[in-house]
Short mmCIF file of C-alpha atoms and ligand atoms in Angstrom, two decimals:
data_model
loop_
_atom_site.label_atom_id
_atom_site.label_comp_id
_atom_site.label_asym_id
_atom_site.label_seq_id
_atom_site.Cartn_x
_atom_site.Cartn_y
_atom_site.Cartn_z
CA UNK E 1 56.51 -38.06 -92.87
CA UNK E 2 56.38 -41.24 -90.41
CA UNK E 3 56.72 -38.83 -87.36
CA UNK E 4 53.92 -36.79 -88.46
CA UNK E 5 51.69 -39.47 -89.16
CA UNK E 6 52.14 -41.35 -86.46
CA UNK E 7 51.70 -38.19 -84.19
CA UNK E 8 48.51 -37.43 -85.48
CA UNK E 9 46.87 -41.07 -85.26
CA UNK E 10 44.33 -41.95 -82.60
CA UNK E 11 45.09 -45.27 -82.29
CA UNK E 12 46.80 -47.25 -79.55
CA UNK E 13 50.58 -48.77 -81.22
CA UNK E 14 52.45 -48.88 -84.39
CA UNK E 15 54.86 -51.83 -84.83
CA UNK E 16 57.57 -51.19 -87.08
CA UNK E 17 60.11 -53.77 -88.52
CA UNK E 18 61.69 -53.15 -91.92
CA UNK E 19 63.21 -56.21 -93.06
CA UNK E 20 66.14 -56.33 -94.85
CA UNK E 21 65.93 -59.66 -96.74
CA UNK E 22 63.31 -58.55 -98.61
CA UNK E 23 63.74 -54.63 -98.30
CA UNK E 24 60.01 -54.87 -97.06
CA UNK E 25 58.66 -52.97 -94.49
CA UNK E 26 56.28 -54.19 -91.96
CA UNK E 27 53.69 -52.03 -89.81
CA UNK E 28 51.08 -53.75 -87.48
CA UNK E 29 48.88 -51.00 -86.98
CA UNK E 30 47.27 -51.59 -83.66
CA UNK E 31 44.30 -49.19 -83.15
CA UNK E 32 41.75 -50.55 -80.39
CA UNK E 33 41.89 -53.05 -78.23
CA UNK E 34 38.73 -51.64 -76.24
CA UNK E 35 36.29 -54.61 -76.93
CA UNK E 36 39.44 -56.74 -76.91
CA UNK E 37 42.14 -57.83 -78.72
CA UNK E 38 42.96 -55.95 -81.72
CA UNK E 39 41.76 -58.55 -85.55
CA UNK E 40 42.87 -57.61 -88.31
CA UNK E 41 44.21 -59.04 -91.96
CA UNK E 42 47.80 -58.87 -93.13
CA UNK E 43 48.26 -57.02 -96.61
CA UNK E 44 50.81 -57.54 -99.09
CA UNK E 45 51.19 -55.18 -101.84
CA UNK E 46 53.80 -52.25 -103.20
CA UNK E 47 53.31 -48.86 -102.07
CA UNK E 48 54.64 -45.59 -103.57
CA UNK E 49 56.34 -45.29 -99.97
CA UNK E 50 56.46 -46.92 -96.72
CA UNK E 51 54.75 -43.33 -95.70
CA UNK E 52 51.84 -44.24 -97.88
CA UNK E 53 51.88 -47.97 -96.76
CA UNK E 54 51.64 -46.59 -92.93
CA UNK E 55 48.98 -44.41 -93.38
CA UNK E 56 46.80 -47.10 -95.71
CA UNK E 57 47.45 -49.33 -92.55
CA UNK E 58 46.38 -46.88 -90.09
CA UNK E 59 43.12 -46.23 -91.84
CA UNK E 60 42.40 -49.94 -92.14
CA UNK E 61 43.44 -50.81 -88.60
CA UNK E 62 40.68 -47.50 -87.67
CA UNK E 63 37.88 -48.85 -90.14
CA UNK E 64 38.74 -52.65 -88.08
CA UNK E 65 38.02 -51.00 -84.86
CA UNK E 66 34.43 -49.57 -86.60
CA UNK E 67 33.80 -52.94 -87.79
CA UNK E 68 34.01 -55.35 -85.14
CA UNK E 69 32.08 -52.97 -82.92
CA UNK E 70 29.46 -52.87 -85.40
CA UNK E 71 29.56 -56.29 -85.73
CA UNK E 72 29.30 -56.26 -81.76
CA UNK E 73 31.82 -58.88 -81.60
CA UNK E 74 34.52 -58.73 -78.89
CA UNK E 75 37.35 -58.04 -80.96
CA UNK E 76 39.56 -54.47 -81.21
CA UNK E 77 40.77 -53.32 -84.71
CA UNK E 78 44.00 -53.69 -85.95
CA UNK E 79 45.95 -54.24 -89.65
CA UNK E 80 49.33 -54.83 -90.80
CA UNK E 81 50.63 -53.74 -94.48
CA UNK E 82 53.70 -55.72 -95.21
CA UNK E 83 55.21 -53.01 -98.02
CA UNK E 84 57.27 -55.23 -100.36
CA UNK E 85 59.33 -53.80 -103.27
CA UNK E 86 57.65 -56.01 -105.70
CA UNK E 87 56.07 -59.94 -105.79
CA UNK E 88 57.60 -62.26 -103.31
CA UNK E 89 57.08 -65.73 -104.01
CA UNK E 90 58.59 -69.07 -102.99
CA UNK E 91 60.82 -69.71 -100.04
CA UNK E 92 61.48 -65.68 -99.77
CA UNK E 93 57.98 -65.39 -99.47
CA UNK E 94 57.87 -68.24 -96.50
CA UNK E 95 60.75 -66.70 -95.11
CA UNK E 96 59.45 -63.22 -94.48
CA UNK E 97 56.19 -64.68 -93.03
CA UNK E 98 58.04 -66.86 -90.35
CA UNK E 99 60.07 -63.41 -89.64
CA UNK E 100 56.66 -61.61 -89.21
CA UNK E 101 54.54 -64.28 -87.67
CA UNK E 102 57.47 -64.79 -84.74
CA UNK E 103 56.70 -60.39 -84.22
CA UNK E 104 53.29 -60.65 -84.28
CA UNK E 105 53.75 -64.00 -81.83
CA UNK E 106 56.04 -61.15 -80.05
CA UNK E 107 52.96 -58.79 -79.06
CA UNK E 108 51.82 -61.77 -76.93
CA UNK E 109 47.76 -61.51 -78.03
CA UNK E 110 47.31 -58.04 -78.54
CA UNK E 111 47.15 -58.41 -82.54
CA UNK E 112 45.23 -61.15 -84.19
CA UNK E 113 45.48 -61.61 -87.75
CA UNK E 114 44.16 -63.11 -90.58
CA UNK E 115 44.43 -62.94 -94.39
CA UNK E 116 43.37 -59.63 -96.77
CA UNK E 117 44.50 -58.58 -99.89
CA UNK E 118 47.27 -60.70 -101.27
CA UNK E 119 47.80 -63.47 -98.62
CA UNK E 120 45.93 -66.36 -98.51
CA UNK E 121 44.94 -69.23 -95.98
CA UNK E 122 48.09 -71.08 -97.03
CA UNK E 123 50.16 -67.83 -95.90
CA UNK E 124 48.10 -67.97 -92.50
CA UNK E 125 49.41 -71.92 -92.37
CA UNK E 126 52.74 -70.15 -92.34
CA UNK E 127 52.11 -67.62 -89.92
CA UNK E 128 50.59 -70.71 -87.67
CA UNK E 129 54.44 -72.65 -87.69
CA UNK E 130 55.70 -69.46 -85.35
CA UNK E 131 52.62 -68.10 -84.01
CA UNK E 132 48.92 -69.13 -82.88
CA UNK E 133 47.74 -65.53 -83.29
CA UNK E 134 46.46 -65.89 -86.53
CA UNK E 135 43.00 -67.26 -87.82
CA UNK E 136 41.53 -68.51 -91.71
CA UNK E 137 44.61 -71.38 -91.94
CA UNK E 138 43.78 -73.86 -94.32
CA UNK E 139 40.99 -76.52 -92.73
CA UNK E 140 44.02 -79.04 -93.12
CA UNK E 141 45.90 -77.29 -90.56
CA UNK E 142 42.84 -76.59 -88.27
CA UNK E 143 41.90 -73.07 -89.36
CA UNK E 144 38.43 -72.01 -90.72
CA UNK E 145 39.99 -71.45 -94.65
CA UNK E 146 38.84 -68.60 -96.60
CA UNK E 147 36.81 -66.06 -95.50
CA UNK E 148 35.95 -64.68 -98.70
CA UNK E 149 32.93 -66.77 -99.61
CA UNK E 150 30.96 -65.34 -96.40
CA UNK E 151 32.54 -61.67 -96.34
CA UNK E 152 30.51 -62.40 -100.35
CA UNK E 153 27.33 -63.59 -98.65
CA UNK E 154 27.27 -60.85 -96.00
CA UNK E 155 27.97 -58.30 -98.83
CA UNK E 156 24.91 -59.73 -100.71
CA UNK E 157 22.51 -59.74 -97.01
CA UNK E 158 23.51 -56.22 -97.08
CA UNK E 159 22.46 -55.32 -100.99
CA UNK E 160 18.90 -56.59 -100.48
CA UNK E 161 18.63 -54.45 -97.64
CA UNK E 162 19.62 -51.77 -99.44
CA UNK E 163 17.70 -52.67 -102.82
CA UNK E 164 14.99 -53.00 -100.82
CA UNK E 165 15.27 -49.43 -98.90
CA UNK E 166 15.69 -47.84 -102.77
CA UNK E 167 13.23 -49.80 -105.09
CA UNK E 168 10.57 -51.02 -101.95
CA UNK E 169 11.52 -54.75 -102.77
CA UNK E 170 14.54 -56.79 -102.38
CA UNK E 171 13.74 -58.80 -105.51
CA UNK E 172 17.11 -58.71 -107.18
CA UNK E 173 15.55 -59.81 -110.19
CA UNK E 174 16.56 -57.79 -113.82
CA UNK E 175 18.72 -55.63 -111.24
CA UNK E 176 21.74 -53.85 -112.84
CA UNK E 177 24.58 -54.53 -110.50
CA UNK E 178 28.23 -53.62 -111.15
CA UNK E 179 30.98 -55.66 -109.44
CA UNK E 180 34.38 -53.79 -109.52
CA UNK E 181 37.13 -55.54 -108.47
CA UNK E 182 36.35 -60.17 -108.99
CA UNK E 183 39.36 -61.02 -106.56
CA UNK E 184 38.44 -63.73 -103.66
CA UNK E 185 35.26 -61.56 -102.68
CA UNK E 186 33.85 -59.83 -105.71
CA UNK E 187 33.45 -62.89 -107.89
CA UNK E 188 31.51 -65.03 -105.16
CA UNK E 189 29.52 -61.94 -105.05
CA UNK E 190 29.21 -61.69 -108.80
CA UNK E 191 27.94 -65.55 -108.52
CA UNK E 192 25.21 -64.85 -106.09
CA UNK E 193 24.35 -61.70 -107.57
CA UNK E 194 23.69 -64.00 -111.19
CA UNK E 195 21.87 -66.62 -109.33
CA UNK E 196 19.78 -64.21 -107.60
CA UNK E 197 18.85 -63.48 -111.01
CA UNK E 198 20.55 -59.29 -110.99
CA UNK E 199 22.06 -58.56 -114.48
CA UNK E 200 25.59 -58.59 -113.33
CA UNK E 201 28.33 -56.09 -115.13
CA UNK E 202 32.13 -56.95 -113.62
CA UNK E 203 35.30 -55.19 -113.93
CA UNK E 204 38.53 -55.51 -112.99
CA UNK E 205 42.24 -54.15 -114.02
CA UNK E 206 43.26 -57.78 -114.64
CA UNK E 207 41.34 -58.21 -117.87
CA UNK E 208 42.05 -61.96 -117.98
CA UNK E 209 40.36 -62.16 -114.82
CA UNK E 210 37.59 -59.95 -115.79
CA UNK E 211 37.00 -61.99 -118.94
CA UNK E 212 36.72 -65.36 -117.18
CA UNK E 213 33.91 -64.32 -114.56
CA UNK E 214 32.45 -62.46 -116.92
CA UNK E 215 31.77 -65.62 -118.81
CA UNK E 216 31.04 -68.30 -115.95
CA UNK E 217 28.08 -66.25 -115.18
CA UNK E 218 27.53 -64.49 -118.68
CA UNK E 219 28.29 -60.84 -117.76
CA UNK E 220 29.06 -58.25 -119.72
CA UNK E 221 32.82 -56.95 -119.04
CA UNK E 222 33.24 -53.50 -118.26
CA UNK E 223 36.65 -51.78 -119.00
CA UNK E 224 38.04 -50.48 -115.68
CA UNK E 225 38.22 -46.89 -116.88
CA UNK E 226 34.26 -46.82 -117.50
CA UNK E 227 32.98 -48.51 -114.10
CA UNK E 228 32.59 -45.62 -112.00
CA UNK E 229 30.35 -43.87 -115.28
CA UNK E 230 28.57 -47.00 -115.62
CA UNK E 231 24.31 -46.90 -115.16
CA UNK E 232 23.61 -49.45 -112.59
CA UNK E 233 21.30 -49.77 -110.02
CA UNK E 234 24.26 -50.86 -107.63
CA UNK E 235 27.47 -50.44 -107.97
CA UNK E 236 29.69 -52.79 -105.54
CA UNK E 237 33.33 -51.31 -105.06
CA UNK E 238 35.34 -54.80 -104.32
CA UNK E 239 39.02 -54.52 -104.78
CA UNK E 240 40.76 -51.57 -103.14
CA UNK E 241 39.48 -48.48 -101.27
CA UNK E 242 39.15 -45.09 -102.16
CA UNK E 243 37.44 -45.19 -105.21
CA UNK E 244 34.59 -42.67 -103.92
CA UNK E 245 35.91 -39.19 -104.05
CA UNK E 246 35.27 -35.82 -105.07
CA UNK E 247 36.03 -36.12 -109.00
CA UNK E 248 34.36 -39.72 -108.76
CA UNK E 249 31.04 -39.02 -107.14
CA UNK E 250 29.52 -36.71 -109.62
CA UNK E 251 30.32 -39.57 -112.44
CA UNK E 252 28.27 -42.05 -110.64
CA UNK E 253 25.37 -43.14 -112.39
CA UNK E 254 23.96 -45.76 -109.86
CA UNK E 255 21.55 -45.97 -107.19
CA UNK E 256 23.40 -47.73 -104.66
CA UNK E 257 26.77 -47.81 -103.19
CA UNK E 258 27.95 -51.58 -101.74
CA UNK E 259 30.31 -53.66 -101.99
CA UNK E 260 32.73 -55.17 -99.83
CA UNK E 261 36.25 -53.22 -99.99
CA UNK E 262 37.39 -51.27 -96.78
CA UNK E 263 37.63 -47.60 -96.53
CA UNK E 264 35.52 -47.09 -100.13
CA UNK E 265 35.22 -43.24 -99.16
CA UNK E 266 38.83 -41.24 -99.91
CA UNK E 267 37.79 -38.70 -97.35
CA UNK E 268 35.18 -38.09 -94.31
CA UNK E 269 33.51 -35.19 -97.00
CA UNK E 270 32.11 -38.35 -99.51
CA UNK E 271 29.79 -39.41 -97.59
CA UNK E 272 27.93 -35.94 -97.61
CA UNK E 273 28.66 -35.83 -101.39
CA UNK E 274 26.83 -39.39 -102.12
CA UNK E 275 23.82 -38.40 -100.16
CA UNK E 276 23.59 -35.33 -101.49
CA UNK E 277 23.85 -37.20 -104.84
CA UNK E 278 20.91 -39.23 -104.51
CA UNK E 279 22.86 -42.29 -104.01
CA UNK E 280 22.13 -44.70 -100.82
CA UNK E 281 25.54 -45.55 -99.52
CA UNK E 282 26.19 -49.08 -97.20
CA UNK E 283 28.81 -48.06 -95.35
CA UNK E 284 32.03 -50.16 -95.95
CA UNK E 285 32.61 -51.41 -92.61
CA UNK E 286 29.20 -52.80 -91.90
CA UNK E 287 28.34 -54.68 -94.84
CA UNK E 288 31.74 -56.38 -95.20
CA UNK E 289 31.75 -57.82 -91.41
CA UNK E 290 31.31 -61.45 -92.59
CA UNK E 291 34.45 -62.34 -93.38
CA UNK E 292 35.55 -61.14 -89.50
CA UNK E 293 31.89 -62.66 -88.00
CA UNK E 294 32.67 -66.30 -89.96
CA UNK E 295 36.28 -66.55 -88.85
CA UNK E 296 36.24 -65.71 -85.47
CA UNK E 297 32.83 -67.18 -84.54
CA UNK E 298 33.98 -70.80 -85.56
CA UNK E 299 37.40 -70.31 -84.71
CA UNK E 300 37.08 -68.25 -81.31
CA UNK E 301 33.10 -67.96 -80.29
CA UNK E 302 32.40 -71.79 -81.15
CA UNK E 303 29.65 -70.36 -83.26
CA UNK E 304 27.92 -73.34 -85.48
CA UNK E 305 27.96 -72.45 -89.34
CA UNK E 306 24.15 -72.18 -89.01
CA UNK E 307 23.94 -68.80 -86.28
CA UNK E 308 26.95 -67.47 -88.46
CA UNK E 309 24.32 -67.44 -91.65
CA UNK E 310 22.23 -65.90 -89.56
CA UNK E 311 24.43 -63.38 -88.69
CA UNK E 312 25.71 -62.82 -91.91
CA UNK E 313 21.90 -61.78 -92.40
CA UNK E 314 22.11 -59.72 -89.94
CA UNK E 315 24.34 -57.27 -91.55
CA UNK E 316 21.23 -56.63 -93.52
CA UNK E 317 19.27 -56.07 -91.00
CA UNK E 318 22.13 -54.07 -89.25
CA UNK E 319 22.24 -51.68 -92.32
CA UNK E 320 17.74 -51.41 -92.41
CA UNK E 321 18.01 -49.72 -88.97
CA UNK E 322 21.50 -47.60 -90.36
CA UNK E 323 19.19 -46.06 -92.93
CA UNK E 324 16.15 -45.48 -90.94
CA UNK E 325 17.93 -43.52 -88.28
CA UNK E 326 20.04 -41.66 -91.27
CA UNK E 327 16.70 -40.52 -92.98
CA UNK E 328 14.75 -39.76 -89.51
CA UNK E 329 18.01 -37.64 -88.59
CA UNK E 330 18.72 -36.28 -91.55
CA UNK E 331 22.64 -37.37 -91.29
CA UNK E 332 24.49 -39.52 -93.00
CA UNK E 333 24.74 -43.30 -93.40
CA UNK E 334 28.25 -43.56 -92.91
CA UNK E 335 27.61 -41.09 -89.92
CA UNK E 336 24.98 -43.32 -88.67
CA UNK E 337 27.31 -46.19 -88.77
CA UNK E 338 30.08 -44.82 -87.26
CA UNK E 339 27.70 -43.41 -84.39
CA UNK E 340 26.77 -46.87 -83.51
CA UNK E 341 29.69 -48.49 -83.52
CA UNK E 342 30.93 -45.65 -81.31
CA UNK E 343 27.95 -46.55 -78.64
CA UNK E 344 29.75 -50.04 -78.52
CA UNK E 345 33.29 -48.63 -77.78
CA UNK E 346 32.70 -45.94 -75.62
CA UNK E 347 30.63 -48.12 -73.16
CA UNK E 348 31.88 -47.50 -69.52
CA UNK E 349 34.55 -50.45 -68.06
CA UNK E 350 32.59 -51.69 -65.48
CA UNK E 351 35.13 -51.94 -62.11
CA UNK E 352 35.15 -56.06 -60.74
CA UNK E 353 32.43 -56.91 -58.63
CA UNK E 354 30.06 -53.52 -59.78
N1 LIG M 401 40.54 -58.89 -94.50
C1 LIG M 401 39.46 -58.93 -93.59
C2 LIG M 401 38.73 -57.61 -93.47
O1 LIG M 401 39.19 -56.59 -93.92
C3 LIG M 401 39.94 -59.17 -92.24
C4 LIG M 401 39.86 -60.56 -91.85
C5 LIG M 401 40.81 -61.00 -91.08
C6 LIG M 401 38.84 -61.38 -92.21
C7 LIG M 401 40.78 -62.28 -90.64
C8 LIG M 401 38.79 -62.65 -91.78
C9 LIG M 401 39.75 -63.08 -91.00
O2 LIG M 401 37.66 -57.58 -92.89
#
């Protein structure tokens, strides 16, 4: 039930449009705007209901909040799911973007948005003819373009740190590592992975796509069915969440949990149920902070492309000191994480002049 959920959420707003047109609806989740305005991508996709597509957005405007803290930028978290009934292309697709971009534009600077899964810097150009609220437009139209190439690099930082933690080295070298999911993220990944010289397994439920990575970079295709069973030394969840749950986690053959898609664990418990599996979990909202770090540090922070590389090696170096302090205190990573990024949003507002 809407009511309920909405009841029971800790976060600041829920915007709610359904639009007719399109029999879409539209919620822009905002949950935090306590280091600042609330970022956070716009998803397209078809939910079961628009109670499942509320509650997916409130979990991803939540995990937001968690990762531009812990990426200690001054941002708030935020999301919007744009439920639509099935593909919208063409001039219906413009359409309904114009219609959203003029209610984000409505909020007045308490949502920021960019792209996520299934809308693209070209959608963002869109967004951009009703609204400046919105970051990634093409370079053409004066945005930063897609993020997906450094949300990939910081999602590689963060496997050596964690290869490294596991085996003692970060030499990727003869490395099994399992891509699921080689959308916009996942197959730059699988391409760094390769020429960092891991033996690189992909999957994804669009064979075709599957099958045309897998032979850019020679790697062996993995059915999607088989990918959680799969014996890998890390296995990088990169399409959408919730693939780490109760009946999953005993299947898992691999090392190493990391990869870049948000809210990887179906439920608070998982994270207990990795460790206690042996497996070394990165969690989702740390290592896939350089997408958000790229396009608001050249687009907002005036950051040069050279301190956002280093940044984007900083999420490794972010996720060494997560799993020291999980080992020394005997908690979890995702625990750890979550701790930290806490320390960053419950700092005291300092009163003017104090
Ligand atoms: N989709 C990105 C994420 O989940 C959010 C994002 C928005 C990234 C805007 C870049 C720019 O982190």
């Amino acid at each position: 039930m809407l009511e309920e959920l909405i009841r029971s959420w800790d976060g600041e707003e829920v915007v709610v449009r359904f639009d007719q047109p399109t029999d879409s609806w539209i919620f822009i989740c905002i949950h935090s705007r306590r280091r600042g305005p609330a970022g956070g991508g716009t998803r397209m996709k078809t939910y079961s209901s628009p109670t499942e597509a509320l509650r997916d957005a409130m979990r991803l405007a939540a995990a937001m909040t968690l990762k531009m803290a812990a990426a200690d930028l001054p941002l708030g978290g935020g999301k919007t799911v744009i439920a639509v009934p099935g593909p919208i292309v063409g001039n219906e697709r413009r359409d309904l973007l114009l219609r959203y971009a003029h209610l984000v534009d409505s909020l007045g600077g308490n949502f920021h948005t960019g792209p996520d899964i299934n809308t693209t810097p070209a959608d963002m150009d869109v967004i951009g003819e009703r609204c400046s609220y919105v970051v990634c437009r093409s370079p053409e139209h004066g945005g930063s373009g897609d993020p997906g190439p450094y949300t990939a690099q910081g999602v590689f930082h963060g496997i050596k740190a964690s290869v490294r933690n596991v085996f003692g080295s970060d030499d990727l070298s003869g490395r099994v590592c399992l891509v699921q999911g080689v959308g916009d993220v996942g197959s730059r990944l699988a391409d760094q992975l390769a020429a960092a010289g891991a033996q690189v397994l992909v999957s994804d439920i669009a064979a075709e796509r599957a099958g045309s990575i897998g032979n850019r970079i020679g790697a062996e295709v993995i059915p999607p069915d088989d990918a959680i069973g799969v014996e890998c030394d890390v296995y990088a969840p990169c399409a959408l969440g919730g693939t780490l749950n109760a009946e999953t986690i005993p299947r898992l053959r691999c090392r190493i949990v990391a990869g870049s898609a948000n809210n990887q664990l179906a439920e608070p418990a998982d994270a207990r149920r990795l460790l206690e599996a042996g497996i070394l979990y990165a969690p989702d909202f740390v290592i896939n902070a350089g997408g958000v770090l790229y396009a608001w540090g050249r687009e907002a922070l005036g950051w040069t492309l050279d301190s956002i590389e280093a940044r984007l090696a900083g999420i490794g170096d972010t996720l060494r000191e997560i799993y020291t302090t999980a080992a020394a205190e005997g908690k979890t990573t995702e625990a750890t994480a979550e701790a930290l990024a806490h320390s960053r949003l419950d700092l005291p507002v300092l009163s003017p002049g104090a």
